[in-house]
Coordinates of C-alpha atoms in Angstrom, one line a residue:
M532 CA -38.3 19.7 -96.6
T533 CA -37.3 16.6 -98.9
R534 CA -34.8 15.0 -96.7
W535 CA -38.0 13.8 -94.6
I536 CA -39.9 12.8 -97.7
L537 CA -37.0 11.2 -98.9
G538 CA -37.0 9.1 -95.8
L539 CA -40.4 8.1 -96.2
G540 CA -39.9 6.8 -99.6
V541 CA -37.6 4.1 -98.0
A542 CA -40.2 3.0 -95.3
A543 CA -42.8 2.9 -98.3
S544 CA -41.0 0.1 -100.0
L545 CA -41.7 -2.4 -97.4
A546 CA -39.3 -4.9 -98.0
V547 CA -41.7 -7.9 -98.2
P548 CA -40.4 -11.4 -98.5
P549 CA -42.0 -13.0 -101.4
A550 CA -43.8 -15.3 -99.2
S551 CA -43.2 -16.8 -95.8
A552 CA -40.9 -19.8 -95.3
Q553 CA -41.7 -20.1 -91.9
V554 CA -45.7 -21.3 -93.3
A555 CA -44.3 -23.7 -95.9
A556 CA -41.9 -25.3 -93.6
A557 CA -44.6 -25.8 -90.9
A558 CA -47.0 -27.1 -93.4
A559 CA -44.8 -29.6 -95.0
R560 CA -44.3 -30.7 -91.0
K561 CA -47.7 -31.3 -90.6
A562 CA -48.5 -32.6 -93.9
S563 CA -45.7 -35.3 -93.4
E564 CA -46.9 -36.3 -89.9
A565 CA -50.4 -36.6 -91.5
A566 CA -48.8 -39.3 -94.3
A567 CA -47.1 -41.0 -91.9
A568 CA -50.3 -41.4 -89.7
S569 CA -52.3 -42.7 -92.6
T570 CA -49.9 -45.0 -93.9
T571 CA -49.3 -47.3 -90.7
A572 CA -52.9 -48.8 -90.9
T573 CA -53.8 -51.5 -93.7
P574 CA -57.2 -49.8 -95.7
P575 CA -59.8 -52.8 -96.0
A576 CA -58.4 -55.0 -98.6
P577 CA -60.2 -56.7 -101.2
N578 CA -58.6 -59.7 -102.1
V579 CA -54.8 -59.1 -100.4
R580 CA -52.9 -62.2 -100.6
A581 CA -51.6 -63.9 -97.2
E582 CA -48.1 -63.7 -98.6
F583 CA -48.4 -60.0 -99.2
A584 CA -50.6 -58.9 -95.9
D585 CA -48.5 -60.7 -93.3
P586 CA -45.1 -59.1 -94.1
I587 CA -46.8 -55.7 -94.8
E588 CA -48.8 -55.8 -91.5
A589 CA -45.7 -56.7 -89.6
A590 CA -43.9 -53.5 -91.3
Q591 CA -46.7 -51.2 -90.0
T592 CA -46.8 -52.8 -86.4
L593 CA -42.8 -52.4 -85.7
F594 CA -43.1 -48.8 -87.6
R595 CA -45.6 -48.0 -84.7
E596 CA -43.3 -49.3 -82.3
G597 CA -40.1 -47.1 -83.6
K598 CA -38.4 -50.4 -84.8
L599 CA -37.4 -48.7 -88.1
A600 CA -34.6 -50.9 -89.4
E601 CA -37.1 -54.4 -88.9
A602 CA -40.1 -52.5 -90.4
Q603 CA -37.6 -51.8 -93.3
A604 CA -36.8 -55.5 -93.7
K605 CA -40.3 -56.5 -93.4
L606 CA -41.5 -53.8 -96.3
A607 CA -38.9 -55.5 -98.5
V608 CA -40.3 -58.9 -98.2
A609 CA -43.7 -57.5 -99.2
A610 CA -42.0 -55.9 -102.0
A611 CA -40.3 -58.9 -103.3
V612 CA -43.8 -60.3 -103.5
A613 CA -44.4 -61.4 -107.4
Q614 CA -47.1 -59.6 -109.6
L615 CA -48.5 -57.1 -107.0
T616 CA -52.0 -56.1 -107.6
P617 CA -52.6 -51.9 -107.8
F618 CA -54.7 -52.3 -104.2
E619 CA -51.0 -54.0 -102.8
T620 CA -48.9 -51.5 -104.5
M621 CA -50.8 -48.6 -103.1
V622 CA -50.5 -50.5 -99.5
L623 CA -46.9 -50.9 -100.3
E624 CA -46.3 -47.5 -101.3
R625 CA -47.8 -45.8 -98.3
T626 CA -46.3 -47.8 -96.0
R627 CA -42.8 -47.0 -97.5
A628 CA -43.4 -43.3 -97.6
A629 CA -44.2 -43.6 -93.7
L630 CA -40.8 -45.0 -93.4
A631 CA -39.0 -42.8 -95.5
Q632 CA -40.9 -39.8 -94.1
R633 CA -39.5 -41.2 -90.0
Q634 CA -36.3 -41.4 -91.6
G635 CA -35.8 -38.0 -93.6
Q636 CA -35.6 -39.4 -97.1
S637 CA -37.4 -36.9 -98.6
A638 CA -37.1 -38.2 -102.4
V639 CA -38.4 -41.3 -101.0
V640 CA -41.5 -39.7 -99.6
I641 CA -42.1 -38.3 -102.7
S642 CA -41.5 -41.0 -105.0
S643 CA -43.6 -43.4 -102.9
L644 CA -46.6 -41.1 -102.2
E645 CA -47.0 -40.3 -106.1
A646 CA -46.8 -44.0 -106.9
A647 CA -49.5 -44.7 -104.5
M648 CA -51.6 -42.0 -106.2
A649 CA -50.9 -43.6 -109.4
T650 CA -52.6 -46.8 -108.5
G651 CA -56.3 -45.3 -108.3
Q652 CA -56.6 -47.2 -105.5
V653 CA -56.3 -44.2 -102.7
A654 CA -59.9 -43.9 -101.0
K655 CA -61.2 -40.4 -101.8
A656 CA -61.1 -39.7 -98.1
D657 CA -57.6 -40.1 -97.7
E658 CA -56.5 -38.2 -100.8
P659 CA -56.3 -35.0 -99.0
S660 CA -53.9 -36.1 -96.3
L661 CA -51.8 -38.1 -99.2
I662 CA -51.8 -34.7 -101.4
E663 CA -50.9 -32.7 -98.5
A664 CA -47.9 -34.5 -97.7
L665 CA -46.7 -34.3 -101.5
V666 CA -47.2 -30.8 -101.5
G667 CA -45.3 -30.0 -98.1
V668 CA -42.4 -32.1 -98.8
S669 CA -42.0 -31.2 -102.3
A670 CA -42.3 -27.4 -101.0
K671 CA -39.8 -28.0 -98.3
E672 CA -37.3 -29.6 -101.0
K673 CA -38.5 -26.3 -103.0
D674 CA -39.4 -28.3 -105.9
H675 CA -41.8 -26.3 -107.5
P676 CA -43.0 -27.5 -110.6
R677 CA -44.3 -30.7 -108.3
V678 CA -45.8 -28.2 -105.5
L679 CA -47.6 -26.5 -108.5
K680 CA -49.0 -29.8 -109.7
W681 CA -50.1 -31.3 -106.6
A682 CA -51.4 -27.9 -105.0
Q683 CA -53.6 -27.4 -108.1
R684 CA -54.9 -31.0 -107.6
Y685 CA -55.5 -30.3 -103.6
I686 CA -57.6 -27.4 -104.7
D687 CA -59.6 -29.4 -107.1
I688 CA -60.6 -31.6 -104.5
Q689 CA -61.4 -28.9 -102.2
G690 CA -58.5 -29.8 -99.5
P691 CA -59.5 -28.3 -96.2
N692 CA -56.0 -27.2 -95.3
E693 CA -55.5 -23.7 -96.4
N694 CA -51.6 -23.7 -96.1
V695 CA -51.9 -25.5 -99.5
P696 CA -53.0 -22.7 -101.5
L697 CA -50.3 -20.5 -100.1
M698 CA -47.6 -22.7 -100.7
R699 CA -49.0 -23.3 -104.5
I700 CA -48.9 -19.0 -104.5
Q701 CA -45.3 -19.3 -102.9
S702 CA -44.0 -21.7 -105.5
Q703 CA -45.7 -19.5 -108.3
L704 CA -43.4 -16.8 -107.1
A705 CA -40.2 -19.0 -107.1
T706 CA -40.9 -19.7 -110.6
G707 CA -41.6 -16.0 -111.6
D708 CA -45.3 -16.4 -112.0
E709 CA -46.0 -12.9 -110.3
R710 CA -49.2 -12.5 -112.0
G711 CA -50.4 -15.7 -111.4
A712 CA -49.2 -15.2 -107.7
L713 CA -51.7 -12.2 -107.2
A714 CA -54.6 -13.4 -109.1
A715 CA -54.7 -16.5 -106.8
L716 CA -53.4 -14.6 -103.9
S717 CA -56.3 -11.9 -104.8
S718 CA -59.1 -14.5 -105.3
R719 CA -58.1 -15.8 -101.8
I720 CA -58.4 -13.1 -99.8
G721 CA -61.8 -12.0 -101.7
A722 CA -63.2 -15.5 -101.0
S723 CA -62.2 -14.9 -97.3
D724 CA -63.7 -11.4 -97.3
A725 CA -67.2 -12.7 -98.9
A726 CA -67.1 -15.4 -96.1
G727 CA -66.3 -13.3 -93.1
R728 CA -62.9 -14.7 -92.2
A729 CA -60.1 -12.7 -91.3
V730 CA -57.4 -12.3 -93.7
P731 CA -54.0 -12.2 -91.8
E732 CA -51.9 -9.4 -92.5
A733 CA -49.1 -11.4 -94.2
Q734 CA -51.5 -12.2 -96.7
V735 CA -53.0 -8.7 -97.0
R736 CA -49.1 -7.3 -97.3
L737 CA -47.9 -9.7 -99.7
Q738 CA -50.6 -8.9 -102.0
W739 CA -49.9 -5.2 -101.8
Q740 CA -46.1 -6.1 -102.7
L741 CA -46.9 -7.7 -105.7
Q742 CA -49.6 -5.2 -106.6
R743 CA -46.9 -2.1 -106.4
R744 CA -44.3 -4.3 -108.3
L745 CA -46.8 -5.1 -111.2
S746 CA -48.2 -1.6 -111.1
D747 CA -51.7 -2.7 -110.1
A748 CA -54.0 -0.1 -109.5
A749 CA -55.2 -1.8 -106.6
A750 CA -52.1 -1.5 -104.6
E751 CA -53.5 1.9 -102.8
A752 CA -56.4 0.6 -101.7
T753 CA -54.9 -2.7 -100.6
L754 CA -52.2 -0.1 -98.2
E755 CA -55.8 1.6 -97.0
R756 CA -56.5 -1.8 -95.9
L757 CA -53.1 -2.3 -94.2
A758 CA -53.0 0.6 -92.1
T759 CA -56.8 0.8 -91.0
R760 CA -57.1 -2.9 -90.1
F761 CA -53.8 -3.4 -88.6
S762 CA -52.1 0.1 -88.1
K763 CA -48.8 0.0 -87.9
Q764 CA -46.4 2.6 -88.7
E765 CA -45.0 1.9 -91.4
Y766 CA -48.1 1.4 -93.4
W767 CA -49.1 4.7 -92.1
A768 CA -45.7 6.3 -93.3
A769 CA -46.0 4.5 -96.8
L770 CA -49.6 6.2 -97.0
V771 CA -48.4 9.5 -96.2
A772 CA -45.3 9.7 -98.3
P773 CA -46.9 10.4 -101.8
V774 CA -49.3 12.8 -100.1
A775 CA -46.3 14.4 -99.3
Q776 CA -44.6 14.4 -102.3
R777 CA -47.7 15.3 -104.4
A778 CA -47.7 18.5 -102.0
G779 CA -44.8 20.1 -103.8
D780 CA -44.5 23.4 -102.2
N781 CA -48.0 23.2 -100.7
D782 CA -47.7 23.9 -97.0
R783 CA -51.2 23.5 -95.9
I784 CA -51.4 19.7 -97.5
L785 CA -47.7 19.1 -96.2
I786 CA -48.4 19.6 -92.7
E787 CA -51.4 17.5 -92.6
A788 CA -48.9 14.9 -93.9
F789 CA -46.9 15.4 -91.4
R790 CA -49.8 15.6 -88.7
V791 CA -51.0 12.1 -89.7
L792 CA -47.5 11.0 -89.3
R793 CA -47.0 12.4 -85.8
A794 CA -50.3 11.0 -85.0
T795 CA -49.7 7.4 -86.0
G796 CA -46.1 7.6 -84.5
G797 CA -44.3 7.7 -87.3
L798 CA -42.0 11.2 -86.7
S799 CA -39.2 8.6 -85.6
D800 CA -36.3 10.8 -86.8
A801 CA -35.0 14.3 -86.2
D802 CA -35.3 14.8 -89.8
A803 CA -38.9 14.2 -90.1
R804 CA -39.2 16.3 -87.0
E805 CA -37.5 19.6 -88.2
G806 CA -39.5 19.3 -91.3
M807 CA -42.8 19.3 -89.3
V808 CA -41.3 22.5 -86.6
E809 CA -39.6 23.8 -89.5
T810 CA -43.6 23.5 -91.7
A811 CA -45.4 24.3 -88.8
L812 CA -43.8 28.3 -88.2
R813 CA -44.1 29.2 -91.9
L814 CA -47.7 28.5 -91.3
G815 CA -47.9 30.4 -88.2
Q816 CA -48.8 27.6 -85.7
P817 CA -45.8 28.3 -83.2
G818 CA -47.4 26.2 -80.7
E819 CA -47.8 23.0 -82.3
A820 CA -44.1 23.4 -83.8
L821 CA -42.8 23.6 -79.9
A822 CA -44.7 20.8 -79.0
V823 CA -43.3 18.5 -81.8
A824 CA -40.1 19.9 -81.0
E825 CA -40.2 19.0 -76.9
E826 CA -41.7 15.4 -77.7
G827 CA -38.7 14.9 -79.6
M828 CA -36.4 16.1 -77.2
A829 CA -38.4 14.2 -74.6
K830 CA -37.4 11.0 -76.6
G831 CA -33.9 12.4 -77.0
L832 CA -34.3 12.4 -80.9
Y833 CA -34.3 16.0 -81.2
P834 CA -32.2 17.9 -82.0
K835 CA -30.2 15.1 -82.9
G836 CA -27.4 14.2 -85.7
P837 CA -25.7 16.8 -88.5
R838 CA -28.3 19.2 -88.5
A839 CA -28.5 19.5 -84.7
S840 CA -28.0 23.5 -84.6
N841 CA -30.2 24.3 -87.2
Q842 CA -33.1 22.2 -85.2
Q843 CA -32.2 24.0 -82.3
K844 CA -32.5 27.4 -84.0
L845 CA -35.7 26.2 -85.1
L846 CA -37.0 25.4 -81.4
D847 CA -35.4 28.4 -80.4
Q848 CA -37.2 30.4 -83.0
A849 CA -40.8 28.3 -81.8
R850 CA -40.1 29.0 -77.9
K851 CA -40.3 32.8 -78.7
A852 CA -43.0 32.5 -81.0
A853 CA -44.7 30.5 -79.1
Q854 CA -44.6 32.6 -76.4
L855 CA -45.7 36.3 -78.0
D856 CA -48.4 34.0 -79.4
Q857 CA -50.0 33.2 -76.2
A858 CA -49.1 36.8 -75.1
D859 CA -51.9 38.0 -77.6
R860 CA -54.5 35.2 -77.1
K861 CA -57.1 36.9 -75.7
A862 CA -56.9 40.4 -77.9
A863 CA -56.8 37.9 -80.7
E864 CA -59.9 35.8 -79.1
A865 CA -61.7 38.7 -78.6
A866 CA -61.2 40.1 -82.3
A867 CA -62.4 36.6 -83.4
L868 CA -65.7 37.0 -81.1
K869 CA -66.7 40.1 -82.8
A870 CA -65.7 39.3 -86.2
S871 CA -68.7 38.4 -88.9
S872 CA -66.4 35.5 -90.4
G873 CA -65.7 32.7 -88.4
E874 CA -62.7 32.6 -90.0
A875 CA -60.2 33.7 -87.1
L876 CA -62.6 31.2 -84.7
V877 CA -61.5 28.5 -86.6
D878 CA -57.8 29.0 -86.9
L879 CA -57.6 30.0 -83.3
G880 CA -59.6 26.7 -82.2
W881 CA -57.1 24.6 -84.5
A882 CA -53.7 26.4 -83.0
E883 CA -55.3 25.6 -79.7
V884 CA -56.0 21.8 -80.9
A885 CA -52.7 21.3 -82.9
A886 CA -50.5 22.8 -79.9
L887 CA -51.4 19.5 -77.9
P888 CA -48.9 16.9 -77.4
V889 CA -49.8 13.4 -78.7
G890 CA -51.8 11.5 -76.1
A891 CA -53.2 14.5 -74.2
P892 CA -56.0 13.9 -72.1
A893 CA -59.4 14.0 -74.4
G894 CA -60.7 16.8 -72.5
S895 CA -57.5 18.8 -73.5
A896 CA -59.1 19.5 -76.9
Q897 CA -62.6 20.7 -75.6
R898 CA -62.1 24.2 -75.7
G899 CA -60.3 24.3 -79.2
L900 CA -63.1 22.2 -80.6
A901 CA -65.7 24.8 -79.1
L902 CA -64.1 27.6 -81.1
I903 CA -64.0 25.6 -84.4
E904 CA -67.5 24.8 -83.8
Q905 CA -68.6 28.6 -83.4
G906 CA -66.5 29.7 -86.2
V907 CA -67.9 26.7 -88.8
S908 CA -71.2 27.6 -87.5
R909 CA -70.8 31.5 -88.3
G910 CA -69.5 30.7 -91.9
G911 CA -67.7 33.2 -94.6
L912 CA -64.7 30.6 -94.4
K913 CA -61.7 31.1 -96.9
R914 CA -60.8 27.4 -96.9
P915 CA -64.4 25.6 -95.3
I916 CA -62.9 22.0 -96.8
E917 CA -59.8 22.7 -94.4
A918 CA -62.0 24.0 -91.6
Q919 CA -64.5 21.3 -91.6
M920 CA -61.5 18.4 -91.5
H921 CA -59.8 20.5 -88.8
L922 CA -63.2 20.3 -87.3
G923 CA -63.7 15.9 -87.5
V924 CA -60.1 15.7 -86.3
A925 CA -60.8 17.9 -82.9
Q926 CA -64.1 15.9 -82.5
W927 CA -61.9 12.7 -82.5
L928 CA -59.4 14.0 -80.0
V929 CA -62.0 14.8 -77.5
G930 CA -63.4 11.5 -78.2
R931 CA -66.4 11.7 -80.4
K932 CA -65.2 9.2 -82.6
D933 CA -68.7 8.4 -84.3
A934 CA -69.4 12.2 -84.9
A935 CA -65.4 12.3 -86.6
R936 CA -66.1 9.9 -88.4
A937 CA -69.4 11.1 -90.3
T938 CA -67.7 14.3 -90.2
L939 CA -64.6 13.4 -92.1
R940 CA -66.8 11.4 -94.7
A941 CA -69.0 14.1 -95.4
T942 CA -66.0 16.1 -95.6
L943 CA -64.5 13.7 -97.7
E944 CA -67.0 13.7 -99.9
L945 CA -67.2 17.4 -100.5
A946 CA -63.6 17.6 -101.3
Q947 CA -64.1 14.6 -104.2
S948 CA -67.0 16.9 -105.5
A949 CA -65.1 20.1 -105.6
K950 CA -62.0 18.6 -106.6
D951 CA -60.4 20.6 -103.7
P952 CA -56.6 20.6 -103.0
M953 CA -57.1 19.3 -99.7
L954 CA -58.4 16.5 -100.5
D955 CA -55.2 13.7 -100.2
A956 CA -55.4 15.7 -96.5
V957 CA -58.8 14.6 -95.9
R958 CA -58.5 11.4 -97.4
L959 CA -56.3 10.6 -94.6
W960 CA -57.7 11.6 -91.9
H961 CA -60.9 9.9 -93.0
L962 CA -58.6 6.7 -93.2
F963 CA -57.1 7.6 -89.6
A964 CA -60.7 7.8 -88.0
S965 CA -61.8 4.8 -90.0
A966 CA -59.2 2.5 -88.6
S967 CA -59.9 -0.2 -86.1
T968 CA -57.1 0.7 -83.9
T969 CA -54.0 3.1 -84.2
P970 CA -50.5 2.9 -83.6

């Protein structure tokens, strides 16, 4: 039983890069282009001297024509003018930055833009593009202290490019400030949520990874968000793993973990499939065990590997038990209909639903659902929370999704108030039904 749980532990680690280098590189390119565009036109000039204006305008014209060497020569002439004013210095340095950017001289771009900003002559409207360029080029050069400095300035002036705060977070991570990075990222995600803006999966995933690393209590809720919003098998596997681990020897909880894993496409190896087949057989669900094994056979996943002989034995056992179960079906159903308790009706109905292959037509579960509904209505159930949970799952499978969500939500509330052992399992199914899509 522990083999497949250990496998899920690996899935739950979900190696996530500290931040997207591709995002930073793309932002750096865009920022540098913006810097170049903003530096090729001389701003309205108060008292610019002719001996400076003529060569600097010539340098900008040559730059636009792609004549970089000639532009560099004219720039040198402008730089040689004595006693440049702060405004002239600003124009000179911005033009120098544009040339350096085109020539791939990142260090010159950075020093020139910082010199331009230091003059105090950069127009307010131009500040965001220049600072964005500084952040982008600094990020490309992995100059994290400079990224942190200028990204904060960009945030303070409410610059519009959302990649800049992300690059700041990346530099926080690179300098070991994981808590600061998490705080900044969580604030950013919270603001997007409040404004009704979609949050990219990469940001939520990074938030979860940092929360786990820092033992933040919000990590579980973030993982639930990943699973229900983006619905990838790896997120569901990470949700299921701790439930399976906490289940211990409780097969009734363990099988529900397997069922959610199966429903989300997570039975991806022979060990996990073997674990579900074995658990289903112990619980007297041979039809389900056989369906799980046959699905694996169809995909070439079962029996397979060093435990193939044991898996084959379980398959043979499931086939034999399922045949006996089917032969006794009519008598068992007749007895259940006569019983004062609805327990047997629920069990028979759920056995029929659980034995369906993944992706079966919605109508296939209708008969099983009807039996479960009769059993729940009759009452006298030993495990009412579990019965209600199975009712919700069956409703989902027949396409009654709103009813399924309502049933599972109500069941979750009951399980929480009663501190029922099935609480973890009910929460998994409730999340499954709440997901925008499923894998």
